Every structure is written in structure tokens, then in C-alpha cells.
Amino acid sequence: MDLEKFFDRVNHDIMMSRLARKIEDKRVLRLIRRYLQAGLMEGGLISPRIEGTPQGGPLSPLLSNILLDELDKELERRGHAFCRYADDCNIYVMTQRSGERVFASVEQFLKERLRLTVNRAKSAVDRPWNRVFLSYSMTNHWKPRLKVGRTPVQRLMKKVRKITKKGRGRNIKKVIEELTPKLRGWVVYFRDAEVKETFKELDGWIRRKLRCIMWRQWKRPSTRAKKLMGRGLTEERAYKSAYNGRGPWWNSGASHMNQAFQTAYFTELGLLSLVDGLRRFQRTT
């Protein structure tokens, strides 16, 4: 369940009433009210803010949790298993019918009590393994395991394509240096994943992208043959591979390029392995 434009639609009066239950100091309440009503800069002009919290502000996440704490208490009162982070929430029930009933009642609760709207386009009643929560999903086993969702994988591949496309005229080591921060940040975020297949597939795909750059840079078949021989391939196999007439992507995944430029070669150049990064995190936890 996702709330539509949550940070833009927080009702100030409801927020302040919730805060007033715990905060007795009127000066603090006035300060928070001023923060909520701080003007919004649009086109060089300041317009007053009548609802919502300033996005990116350090206080907004805290205030949003204070407001949605009432939702947490309501779900606990009903005995539901749930997980919420900011305006994203997953509620777990046993059947499809129960899910539809709970969805409707929670939607009504949010609308009437907190004046918040559920984003129907991003919300659904579905199996847990068909949904993504904070970029994670899960397997459909009896004892489910956490895995990386499909969308973040596609986003990472898009970033890698952008970097490798620029790298066609650059040294491979420089390309790897540019990739490293992206890969490190990705594996740090998904360090709780229990399914390693996605990490292995991405590792292989990234190495293939780098081999593809190298094949393109060599350009001429004679150059390709010499490079392959320099990496230990026999003369016969090197020339046969260099003159096979296939495209760069096909050759980057072929056995001659895999033999010439194995995983250890890219590791020596500093390429971060997603699988190894995940294993390091799991050993330390």
C-alpha cells in the first residue's frame, strides 16, 4: 500500500493535534507550525504552504512517522502482521478475500482519520513474492527468502550501460573505477538479500560488457588475433575467433574471450564482485 503524494498532502491541523498530545511547550509547537507553513519557492516567487511537509527537510521523515504512528497502532489493534517504512506499507493476511477487505477498511481509515489518499496505481492485493517493498522482494517458498526486486536490477543495468557506452574509447581500468562507486553502493543497500543468483548474473553481465568494450577497441581482426594470442590462446584459435564475422556482443560472451579475460583479470583491475561483496557483509553479521 502506497500513499499518494504523501509528503505534499499531510494535513497541518491533524499533524499539530497529534504533536500536541505529547508536547506541552507551546513554543516548540509554534516552531513546528512555522516549519510546516514555510513558503514554497516556485518560479522565483514564494507561495504559502497550506498542507504537506517540506520534502528533503530533516524534520519531515520524523513528522511523517508521528502522523502514521496512528496507522501502526490501528493495525496492531486489529492484530495484523505488517511492515511500514515512511508512506510505504505492506500488510500480510491469509487469503485474497481478507486482503481485499483489509485494503478497503485501511483505505477508509486513512481517508477519514488522517485525510490521506491511497495511491491505487502503486497499491494492490497480491502475493508477497509478486510485490516489491523498498526494492526487495521474496521467494515463494514455505520459508521465504529475501531477494532483489526486478526494478532495481534494471536501474543498475541502465547505469552500467551508460558508463560502458562512454568507455568505448577509454582504458578499461578507468571504466572500472567509474563503475566501482555504483556497484559498492548497490551491494551495500542489498546486503540483506538471501538469494545470490541475481548477484552472480549481474557480475557475469558486467564482465561481458567490459569484454565487449575491449573487442570494439581492437577494431581490426588482425589486432584481435594478436590480443587473443597475447592472452594465451593458440594462433589457430585466435585467428579463427578474430575472423568469425560475429558482432562484439556475441564475441564478448564467447569462450575465446572468457578464456582470455577471466574473472581474475578484472579483479586485478579493481572490479568489485557483487557476490563477494554480499558474502563479506553476511560474514560480518
PDB file of C-alpha atoms in Angstrom:
ATOM      1  CA  MET A   1       0.000   0.000   0.000  1.00  0.00           C
ATOM      2  CA  ASP A   2       1.382   3.372  -1.076  1.00  0.00           C
ATOM      3  CA  LEU A   3       0.070   6.818  -0.137  1.00  0.00           C
ATOM      4  CA  GLU A   4      -0.467   9.268  -2.967  1.00  0.00           C
ATOM      5  CA  LYS A   5       1.811  12.347  -2.758  1.00  0.00           C
ATOM      6  CA  PHE A   6       2.111  11.772   0.966  1.00  0.00           C
ATOM      7  CA  PHE A   7       4.625  14.497   1.824  1.00  0.00           C
ATOM      8  CA  ASP A   8       2.616  17.005  -0.232  1.00  0.00           C
ATOM      9  CA  ARG A   9      -0.722  16.216   1.414  1.00  0.00           C
ATOM     10  CA  VAL A  10      -0.034  15.964   5.145  1.00  0.00           C
ATOM     11  CA  ASN A  11      -2.787  17.916   6.890  1.00  0.00           C
ATOM     12  CA  HIS A  12      -1.231  20.511   9.186  1.00  0.00           C
ATOM     13  CA  ASP A  13      -4.094  20.633  11.691  1.00  0.00           C
ATOM     14  CA  ILE A  14      -4.134  16.858  12.150  1.00  0.00           C
ATOM     15  CA  MET A  15      -0.342  16.814  12.467  1.00  0.00           C
ATOM     16  CA  MET A  16      -0.339  19.547  15.117  1.00  0.00           C
ATOM     17  CA  SER A  17      -3.130  17.867  17.082  1.00  0.00           C
ATOM     18  CA  ARG A  18      -1.072  14.659  17.244  1.00  0.00           C
ATOM     19  CA  LEU A  19       2.022  16.574  18.356  1.00  0.00           C
ATOM     20  CA  ALA A  20       0.066  18.480  20.995  1.00  0.00           C
ATOM     21  CA  ARG A  21      -0.756  15.160  22.708  1.00  0.00           C
ATOM     22  CA  LYS A  22       2.912  14.731  23.641  1.00  0.00           C
ATOM     23  CA  ILE A  23       4.411  18.231  23.524  1.00  0.00           C
ATOM     24  CA  GLU A  24       3.308  20.685  26.184  1.00  0.00           C
ATOM     25  CA  ASP A  25       5.685  23.513  25.310  1.00  0.00           C
ATOM     26  CA  LYS A  26       3.719  25.941  23.119  1.00  0.00           C
ATOM     27  CA  ARG A  27       6.917  27.493  21.779  1.00  0.00           C
ATOM     28  CA  VAL A  28       8.008  24.159  20.267  1.00  0.00           C
ATOM     29  CA  LEU A  29       4.594  23.683  18.693  1.00  0.00           C
ATOM     30  CA  ARG A  30       4.694  27.177  17.180  1.00  0.00           C
ATOM     31  CA  LEU A  31       8.153  26.476  15.775  1.00  0.00           C
ATOM     32  CA  ILE A  32       6.978  23.236  14.142  1.00  0.00           C
ATOM     33  CA  ARG A  33       3.915  25.013  12.744  1.00  0.00           C
ATOM     34  CA  ARG A  34       6.161  27.638  11.160  1.00  0.00           C
ATOM     35  CA  TYR A  35       8.327  24.908   9.692  1.00  0.00           C
ATOM     36  CA  LEU A  36       5.284  23.257   8.134  1.00  0.00           C
ATOM     37  CA  GLN A  37       3.988  26.544   6.734  1.00  0.00           C
ATOM     38  CA  ALA A  38       7.355  27.706   5.365  1.00  0.00           C
ATOM     39  CA  GLY A  39       6.824  29.171   1.878  1.00  0.00           C
ATOM     40  CA  LEU A  40       7.457  27.160  -1.285  1.00  0.00           C
ATOM     41  CA  MET A  41       9.731  28.690  -3.937  1.00  0.00           C
ATOM     42  CA  GLU A  42       8.207  28.377  -7.417  1.00  0.00           C
ATOM     43  CA  GLY A  43       9.465  30.325 -10.412  1.00  0.00           C
ATOM     44  CA  GLY A  44      11.332  32.753  -8.190  1.00  0.00           C
ATOM     45  CA  LEU A  45       8.217  33.526  -6.116  1.00  0.00           C
ATOM     46  CA  ILE A  46       7.346  32.296  -2.623  1.00  0.00           C
ATOM     47  CA  SER A  47       3.883  30.769  -2.284  1.00  0.00           C
ATOM     48  CA  PRO A  48       2.343  29.841   1.083  1.00  0.00           C
ATOM     49  CA  ARG A  49       2.151  26.174   2.081  1.00  0.00           C
ATOM     50  CA  ILE A  50      -1.262  25.110   3.354  1.00  0.00           C
ATOM     51  CA  GLU A  51      -0.588  21.354   3.517  1.00  0.00           C
ATOM     52  CA  GLY A  52       2.309  18.919   3.265  1.00  0.00           C
ATOM     53  CA  THR A  53       5.806  18.877   4.740  1.00  0.00           C
ATOM     54  CA  PRO A  54       8.951  20.282   3.079  1.00  0.00           C
ATOM     55  CA  GLN A  55      10.486  17.409   1.108  1.00  0.00           C
ATOM     56  CA  GLY A  56      14.163  16.914   1.852  1.00  0.00           C
ATOM     57  CA  GLY A  57      13.888  18.659   5.183  1.00  0.00           C
ATOM     58  CA  PRO A  58      15.465  16.888   8.173  1.00  0.00           C
ATOM     59  CA  LEU A  59      12.258  17.094  10.213  1.00  0.00           C
ATOM     60  CA  SER A  60       9.851  15.751   7.565  1.00  0.00           C
ATOM     61  CA  PRO A  61      10.610  11.997   7.990  1.00  0.00           C
ATOM     62  CA  LEU A  62      10.141  12.289  11.756  1.00  0.00           C
ATOM     63  CA  LEU A  63       6.860  14.175  11.402  1.00  0.00           C
ATOM     64  CA  SER A  64       5.570  11.667   8.857  1.00  0.00           C
ATOM     65  CA  ASN A  65       6.253   8.795  11.262  1.00  0.00           C
ATOM     66  CA  ILE A  66       4.496  10.662  14.070  1.00  0.00           C
ATOM     67  CA  LEU A  67       1.415  11.071  11.880  1.00  0.00           C
ATOM     68  CA  LEU A  68       1.427   7.476  10.602  1.00  0.00           C
ATOM     69  CA  ASP A  69       2.033   6.095  14.087  1.00  0.00           C
ATOM     70  CA  GLU A  70      -1.752   6.155  14.386  1.00  0.00           C
ATOM     71  CA  LEU A  71      -1.944   3.766  11.420  1.00  0.00           C
ATOM     72  CA  ASP A  72       0.588   1.465  13.103  1.00  0.00           C
ATOM     73  CA  LYS A  73      -1.437   1.437  16.303  1.00  0.00           C
ATOM     74  CA  GLU A  74      -4.631   0.681  14.385  1.00  0.00           C
ATOM     75  CA  LEU A  75      -3.027  -2.254  12.552  1.00  0.00           C
ATOM     76  CA  GLU A  76      -1.615  -3.574  15.844  1.00  0.00           C
ATOM     77  CA  ARG A  77      -5.040  -3.256  17.451  1.00  0.00           C
ATOM     78  CA  ARG A  78      -6.516  -5.369  14.643  1.00  0.00           C
ATOM     79  CA  GLY A  79      -3.779  -7.978  15.055  1.00  0.00           C
ATOM     80  CA  HIS A  80      -2.351  -7.647  11.534  1.00  0.00           C
ATOM     81  CA  ALA A  81       1.217  -8.516  10.583  1.00  0.00           C
ATOM     82  CA  PHE A  82       2.622  -5.524   8.719  1.00  0.00           C
ATOM     83  CA  CYS A  83       5.767  -3.662   7.769  1.00  0.00           C
ATOM     84  CA  ARG A  84       5.860   0.090   7.164  1.00  0.00           C
ATOM     85  CA  TYR A  85       8.591   2.480   6.083  1.00  0.00           C
ATOM     86  CA  ALA A  86       7.521   6.138   5.704  1.00  0.00           C
ATOM     87  CA  ASP A  87       4.497   6.096   3.375  1.00  0.00           C
ATOM     88  CA  ASP A  88       5.019   2.528   2.086  1.00  0.00           C
ATOM     89  CA  CYS A  89       3.280  -0.249   3.967  1.00  0.00           C
ATOM     90  CA  ASN A  90       2.789  -3.992   3.455  1.00  0.00           C
ATOM     91  CA  ILE A  91       0.010  -5.759   5.370  1.00  0.00           C
ATOM     92  CA  TYR A  92       0.046  -9.564   5.447  1.00  0.00           C
ATOM     93  CA  VAL A  93      -3.141 -11.647   5.666  1.00  0.00           C
ATOM     94  CA  MET A  94      -4.028 -15.245   4.849  1.00  0.00           C
ATOM     95  CA  THR A  95      -6.393 -15.007   1.874  1.00  0.00           C
ATOM     96  CA  GLN A  96      -7.231 -12.835  -1.136  1.00  0.00           C
ATOM     97  CA  ARG A  97     -10.661 -12.051   0.294  1.00  0.00           C
ATOM     98  CA  SER A  98      -9.146 -10.963   3.613  1.00  0.00           C
ATOM     99  CA  GLY A  99      -6.665  -8.801   1.739  1.00  0.00           C
ATOM    100  CA  GLU A 100      -9.402  -7.012  -0.206  1.00  0.00           C
ATOM    101  CA  ARG A 101     -11.415  -6.437   2.967  1.00  0.00           C
ATOM    102  CA  VAL A 102      -8.414  -5.098   4.914  1.00  0.00           C
ATOM    103  CA  PHE A 103      -7.348  -2.914   1.976  1.00  0.00           C
ATOM    104  CA  ALA A 104     -10.776  -1.258   1.819  1.00  0.00           C
ATOM    105  CA  SER A 105     -11.007  -0.711   5.585  1.00  0.00           C
ATOM    106  CA  VAL A 106      -7.470   0.711   5.882  1.00  0.00           C
ATOM    107  CA  GLU A 107      -8.093   2.988   2.907  1.00  0.00           C
ATOM    108  CA  GLN A 108     -11.222   4.297   4.626  1.00  0.00           C
ATOM    109  CA  PHE A 109      -9.347   4.737   7.921  1.00  0.00           C
ATOM    110  CA  LEU A 110      -6.619   6.797   6.234  1.00  0.00           C
ATOM    111  CA  LYS A 111      -9.148   8.938   4.420  1.00  0.00           C
ATOM    112  CA  GLU A 112     -11.386   9.660   7.406  1.00  0.00           C
ATOM    113  CA  ARG A 113      -8.897   9.845  10.275  1.00  0.00           C
ATOM    114  CA  LEU A 114      -5.750  11.229   8.607  1.00  0.00           C
ATOM    115  CA  ARG A 115      -7.162  12.715   5.370  1.00  0.00           C
ATOM    116  CA  LEU A 116      -4.667  10.774   3.277  1.00  0.00           C
ATOM    117  CA  THR A 117      -5.296   9.135  -0.102  1.00  0.00           C
ATOM    118  CA  VAL A 118      -4.083   5.682  -1.143  1.00  0.00           C
ATOM    119  CA  ASN A 119      -2.283   5.568  -4.493  1.00  0.00           C
ATOM    120  CA  ARG A 120      -4.279   2.892  -6.290  1.00  0.00           C
ATOM    121  CA  ALA A 121      -1.797   2.700  -9.186  1.00  0.00           C
ATOM    122  CA  LYS A 122       1.006   1.607  -6.831  1.00  0.00           C
ATOM    123  CA  SER A 123      -1.112  -0.404  -4.372  1.00  0.00           C
ATOM    124  CA  ALA A 124      -2.610  -3.855  -4.794  1.00  0.00           C
ATOM    125  CA  VAL A 125      -3.802  -7.019  -3.078  1.00  0.00           C
ATOM    126  CA  ASP A 126      -1.346  -9.668  -4.246  1.00  0.00           C
ATOM    127  CA  ARG A 127       1.032 -12.443  -3.256  1.00  0.00           C
ATOM    128  CA  PRO A 128       4.088 -11.147  -1.334  1.00  0.00           C
ATOM    129  CA  TRP A 129       6.529 -12.535  -3.903  1.00  0.00           C
ATOM    130  CA  ASN A 130       4.787 -10.540  -6.643  1.00  0.00           C
ATOM    131  CA  ARG A 131       5.311  -7.254  -4.823  1.00  0.00           C
ATOM    132  CA  VAL A 132       8.385  -5.139  -4.142  1.00  0.00           C
ATOM    133  CA  PHE A 133       8.935  -3.334  -0.840  1.00  0.00           C
ATOM    134  CA  LEU A 134      11.876  -0.931  -0.511  1.00  0.00           C
ATOM    135  CA  SER A 135      13.327  -2.580  -3.662  1.00  0.00           C
ATOM    136  CA  TYR A 136      13.274  -6.019  -2.003  1.00  0.00           C
ATOM    137  CA  SER A 137      11.013  -8.940  -2.867  1.00  0.00           C
ATOM    138  CA  MET A 138      10.853 -12.528  -1.608  1.00  0.00           C
ATOM    139  CA  THR A 139      10.710 -16.078  -2.901  1.00  0.00           C
ATOM    140  CA  ASN A 140       7.537 -18.177  -2.881  1.00  0.00           C
ATOM    141  CA  HIS A 141       8.968 -20.916  -0.659  1.00  0.00           C
ATOM    142  CA  TRP A 142       7.299 -22.116   2.529  1.00  0.00           C
ATOM    143  CA  LYS A 143      10.070 -20.278   4.352  1.00  0.00           C
ATOM    144  CA  PRO A 144      10.544 -17.217   2.094  1.00  0.00           C
ATOM    145  CA  ARG A 145      13.948 -15.679   1.419  1.00  0.00           C
ATOM    146  CA  LEU A 146      14.674 -12.044   0.616  1.00  0.00           C
ATOM    147  CA  LYS A 147      15.738 -11.237  -2.921  1.00  0.00           C
ATOM    148  CA  VAL A 148      16.393  -8.140  -5.009  1.00  0.00           C
ATOM    149  CA  GLY A 149      13.364  -6.798  -6.875  1.00  0.00           C
ATOM    150  CA  ARG A 150      13.324  -6.624 -10.665  1.00  0.00           C
ATOM    151  CA  THR A 151      13.167  -2.819 -10.941  1.00  0.00           C
ATOM    152  CA  PRO A 152      16.418  -2.037  -9.037  1.00  0.00           C
ATOM    153  CA  VAL A 153      18.233  -4.611 -11.185  1.00  0.00           C
ATOM    154  CA  GLN A 154      17.038  -2.822 -14.308  1.00  0.00           C
ATOM    155  CA  ARG A 155      18.085   0.538 -12.866  1.00  0.00           C
ATOM    156  CA  LEU A 156      21.590  -0.741 -12.124  1.00  0.00           C
ATOM    157  CA  MET A 157      21.904  -2.199 -15.632  1.00  0.00           C
ATOM    158  CA  LYS A 158      20.862   1.152 -17.088  1.00  0.00           C
ATOM    159  CA  LYS A 159      23.608   2.927 -15.108  1.00  0.00           C
ATOM    160  CA  VAL A 160      26.205   0.354 -16.169  1.00  0.00           C
ATOM    161  CA  ARG A 161      25.183   0.717 -19.829  1.00  0.00           C
ATOM    162  CA  LYS A 162      25.581   4.480 -19.579  1.00  0.00           C
ATOM    163  CA  ILE A 163      29.101   4.183 -18.147  1.00  0.00           C
ATOM    164  CA  THR A 164      30.264   1.435 -20.516  1.00  0.00           C
ATOM    165  CA  LYS A 165      28.877   3.298 -23.525  1.00  0.00           C
ATOM    166  CA  LYS A 166      31.132   6.231 -22.655  1.00  0.00           C
ATOM    167  CA  GLY A 167      34.030   3.831 -22.090  1.00  0.00           C
ATOM    168  CA  ARG A 168      34.460   2.646 -25.668  1.00  0.00           C
ATOM    169  CA  GLY A 169      37.423   4.969 -26.198  1.00  0.00           C
ATOM    170  CA  ARG A 170      38.812   4.760 -22.663  1.00  0.00           C
ATOM    171  CA  ASN A 171      41.107   2.488 -20.720  1.00  0.00           C
ATOM    172  CA  ILE A 172      39.223  -0.408 -19.126  1.00  0.00           C
ATOM    173  CA  LYS A 173      40.698   0.403 -15.712  1.00  0.00           C
ATOM    174  CA  LYS A 174      39.185   3.898 -15.892  1.00  0.00           C
ATOM    175  CA  VAL A 175      35.793   2.427 -16.740  1.00  0.00           C
ATOM    176  CA  ILE A 176      36.049   0.080 -13.746  1.00  0.00           C
ATOM    177  CA  GLU A 177      36.955   2.994 -11.469  1.00  0.00           C
ATOM    178  CA  GLU A 178      33.786   4.786 -12.552  1.00  0.00           C
ATOM    179  CA  LEU A 179      31.693   1.649 -12.029  1.00  0.00           C
ATOM    180  CA  THR A 180      33.038   0.913  -8.547  1.00  0.00           C
ATOM    181  CA  PRO A 181      31.042   3.517  -6.524  1.00  0.00           C
ATOM    182  CA  LYS A 182      27.794   2.442  -8.220  1.00  0.00           C
ATOM    183  CA  LEU A 183      28.423  -1.251  -7.549  1.00  0.00           C
ATOM    184  CA  ARG A 184      29.568  -0.694  -3.978  1.00  0.00           C
ATOM    185  CA  GLY A 185      26.506   1.400  -3.125  1.00  0.00           C
ATOM    186  CA  TRP A 186      24.213  -1.196  -4.697  1.00  0.00           C
ATOM    187  CA  VAL A 187      25.645  -4.151  -2.797  1.00  0.00           C
ATOM    188  CA  VAL A 188      25.618  -2.193   0.482  1.00  0.00           C
ATOM    189  CA  TYR A 189      21.906  -1.469   0.094  1.00  0.00           C
ATOM    190  CA  PHE A 190      21.038  -5.075  -0.802  1.00  0.00           C
ATOM    191  CA  ARG A 191      23.310  -6.685   1.793  1.00  0.00           C
ATOM    192  CA  ASP A 192      20.301  -8.391   3.424  1.00  0.00           C
ATOM    193  CA  ALA A 193      19.403 -10.322   0.254  1.00  0.00           C
ATOM    194  CA  GLU A 194      19.474 -14.099   0.718  1.00  0.00           C
ATOM    195  CA  VAL A 195      19.199 -15.109  -2.961  1.00  0.00           C
ATOM    196  CA  LYS A 196      22.603 -14.799  -4.642  1.00  0.00           C
ATOM    197  CA  GLU A 197      21.630 -15.726  -8.220  1.00  0.00           C
ATOM    198  CA  THR A 198      20.866 -12.115  -9.168  1.00  0.00           C
ATOM    199  CA  PHE A 199      24.295 -11.007  -7.936  1.00  0.00           C
ATOM    200  CA  LYS A 200      26.012 -13.778  -9.925  1.00  0.00           C
ATOM    201  CA  GLU A 201      24.114 -12.935 -13.094  1.00  0.00           C
ATOM    202  CA  LEU A 202      24.938  -9.246 -12.778  1.00  0.00           C
ATOM    203  CA  ASP A 203      28.618  -9.993 -12.173  1.00  0.00           C
ATOM    204  CA  GLY A 204      28.771 -12.074 -15.360  1.00  0.00           C
ATOM    205  CA  TRP A 205      26.851  -9.473 -17.352  1.00  0.00           C
ATOM    206  CA  ILE A 206      29.142  -6.627 -16.227  1.00  0.00           C
ATOM    207  CA  ARG A 207      32.270  -8.594 -17.161  1.00  0.00           C
ATOM    208  CA  ARG A 208      30.725  -9.294 -20.555  1.00  0.00           C
ATOM    209  CA  LYS A 209      30.076  -5.562 -21.044  1.00  0.00           C
ATOM    210  CA  LEU A 210      33.753  -4.891 -20.340  1.00  0.00           C
ATOM    211  CA  ARG A 211      34.882  -7.615 -22.758  1.00  0.00           C
ATOM    212  CA  CYS A 212      32.587  -6.067 -25.352  1.00  0.00           C
ATOM    213  CA  ILE A 213      34.362  -2.708 -24.939  1.00  0.00           C
ATOM    214  CA  MET A 214      37.720  -4.393 -25.446  1.00  0.00           C
ATOM    215  CA  TRP A 215      36.549  -6.221 -28.575  1.00  0.00           C
ATOM    216  CA  ARG A 216      35.279  -2.953 -30.064  1.00  0.00           C
ATOM    217  CA  GLN A 217      38.505  -1.128 -29.254  1.00  0.00           C
ATOM    218  CA  TRP A 218      40.606  -3.661 -31.110  1.00  0.00           C
ATOM    219  CA  LYS A 219      38.600  -2.936 -34.324  1.00  0.00           C
ATOM    220  CA  ARG A 220      40.607  -4.955 -36.854  1.00  0.00           C
ATOM    221  CA  PRO A 221      40.571  -8.772 -36.933  1.00  0.00           C
ATOM    222  CA  SER A 222      44.371  -8.872 -37.069  1.00  0.00           C
ATOM    223  CA  THR A 223      44.578  -6.795 -33.884  1.00  0.00           C
ATOM    224  CA  ARG A 224      42.028  -9.035 -32.198  1.00  0.00           C
ATOM    225  CA  ALA A 225      44.017 -12.138 -33.118  1.00  0.00           C
ATOM    226  CA  LYS A 226      47.242 -10.664 -31.689  1.00  0.00           C
ATOM    227  CA  LYS A 227      45.495  -9.633 -28.471  1.00  0.00           C
ATOM    228  CA  LEU A 228      43.993 -13.076 -28.008  1.00  0.00           C
ATOM    229  CA  MET A 229      47.363 -14.743 -28.609  1.00  0.00           C
ATOM    230  CA  GLY A 230      48.860 -12.359 -26.080  1.00  0.00           C
ATOM    231  CA  ARG A 231      46.382 -13.692 -23.563  1.00  0.00           C
ATOM    232  CA  GLY A 232      47.391 -17.329 -24.109  1.00  0.00           C
ATOM    233  CA  LEU A 233      45.195 -18.574 -26.969  1.00  0.00           C
ATOM    234  CA  THR A 234      46.798 -20.650 -29.698  1.00  0.00           C
ATOM    235  CA  GLU A 235      47.447 -18.969 -33.038  1.00  0.00           C
ATOM    236  CA  GLU A 236      44.925 -21.160 -34.809  1.00  0.00           C
ATOM    237  CA  ARG A 237      42.149 -20.483 -32.322  1.00  0.00           C
ATOM    238  CA  ALA A 238      42.967 -16.791 -32.056  1.00  0.00           C
ATOM    239  CA  TYR A 239      42.713 -16.210 -35.813  1.00  0.00           C
ATOM    240  CA  LYS A 240      39.603 -18.364 -36.124  1.00  0.00           C
ATOM    241  CA  SER A 241      37.930 -16.368 -33.360  1.00  0.00           C
ATOM    242  CA  ALA A 242      39.083 -12.989 -34.695  1.00  0.00           C
ATOM    243  CA  TYR A 243      37.728 -13.663 -38.188  1.00  0.00           C
ATOM    244  CA  ASN A 244      34.440 -15.340 -37.187  1.00  0.00           C
ATOM    245  CA  GLY A 245      32.358 -12.442 -38.571  1.00  0.00           C
ATOM    246  CA  ARG A 246      30.220 -12.174 -35.433  1.00  0.00           C
ATOM    247  CA  GLY A 247      29.371  -8.934 -33.635  1.00  0.00           C
ATOM    248  CA  PRO A 248      31.022  -7.503 -30.487  1.00  0.00           C
ATOM    249  CA  TRP A 249      28.295  -8.623 -28.064  1.00  0.00           C
ATOM    250  CA  TRP A 250      28.351 -12.215 -29.312  1.00  0.00           C
ATOM    251  CA  ASN A 251      32.154 -12.369 -29.091  1.00  0.00           C
ATOM    252  CA  SER A 252      32.175 -10.813 -25.610  1.00  0.00           C
ATOM    253  CA  GLY A 253      30.256 -13.849 -24.361  1.00  0.00           C
ATOM    254  CA  ALA A 254      32.084 -16.447 -26.441  1.00  0.00           C
ATOM    255  CA  SER A 255      34.512 -18.965 -24.975  1.00  0.00           C
ATOM    256  CA  HIS A 256      37.628 -17.364 -26.503  1.00  0.00           C
ATOM    257  CA  MET A 257      37.020 -14.039 -24.718  1.00  0.00           C
ATOM    258  CA  ASN A 258      36.057 -15.776 -21.491  1.00  0.00           C
ATOM    259  CA  GLN A 259      39.261 -17.803 -21.600  1.00  0.00           C
ATOM    260  CA  ALA A 260      41.437 -14.817 -22.488  1.00  0.00           C
ATOM    261  CA  PHE A 261      39.928 -12.487 -19.883  1.00  0.00           C
ATOM    262  CA  GLN A 262      38.794 -14.481 -16.902  1.00  0.00           C
ATOM    263  CA  THR A 263      37.319 -13.180 -13.664  1.00  0.00           C
ATOM    264  CA  ALA A 264      40.759 -12.862 -12.057  1.00  0.00           C
ATOM    265  CA  TYR A 265      41.848 -10.412 -14.759  1.00  0.00           C
ATOM    266  CA  PHE A 266      39.061  -7.962 -13.887  1.00  0.00           C
ATOM    267  CA  THR A 267      39.579  -8.490 -10.171  1.00  0.00           C
ATOM    268  CA  GLU A 268      43.211  -7.401 -10.573  1.00  0.00           C
ATOM    269  CA  LEU A 269      41.977  -4.247 -12.313  1.00  0.00           C
ATOM    270  CA  GLY A 270      39.810  -3.485  -9.278  1.00  0.00           C
ATOM    271  CA  LEU A 271      36.369  -4.617 -10.467  1.00  0.00           C
ATOM    272  CA  LEU A 272      34.114  -5.139  -7.458  1.00  0.00           C
ATOM    273  CA  SER A 273      32.335  -8.504  -7.402  1.00  0.00           C
ATOM    274  CA  LEU A 274      28.757  -8.151  -6.183  1.00  0.00           C
ATOM    275  CA  VAL A 275      28.727 -11.752  -4.959  1.00  0.00           C
ATOM    276  CA  ASP A 276      31.952 -11.316  -2.984  1.00  0.00           C
ATOM    277  CA  GLY A 277      30.670  -8.045  -1.537  1.00  0.00           C
ATOM    278  CA  LEU A 278      27.474  -9.749  -0.388  1.00  0.00           C
ATOM    279  CA  ARG A 279      29.441 -12.604   1.185  1.00  0.00           C
ATOM    280  CA  ARG A 280      31.650 -10.171   3.104  1.00  0.00           C
ATOM    281  CA  PHE A 281      28.600  -8.455   4.578  1.00  0.00           C
ATOM    282  CA  GLN A 282      26.971 -11.743   5.522  1.00  0.00           C
ATOM    283  CA  ARG A 283      30.168 -12.970   7.259  1.00  0.00           C
ATOM    284  CA  THR A 284      30.283  -9.851   9.423  1.00  0.00           C
ATOM    285  CA  THR A 285      26.626 -10.014  10.511  1.00  0.00           C
TER     286      THR A 285
END
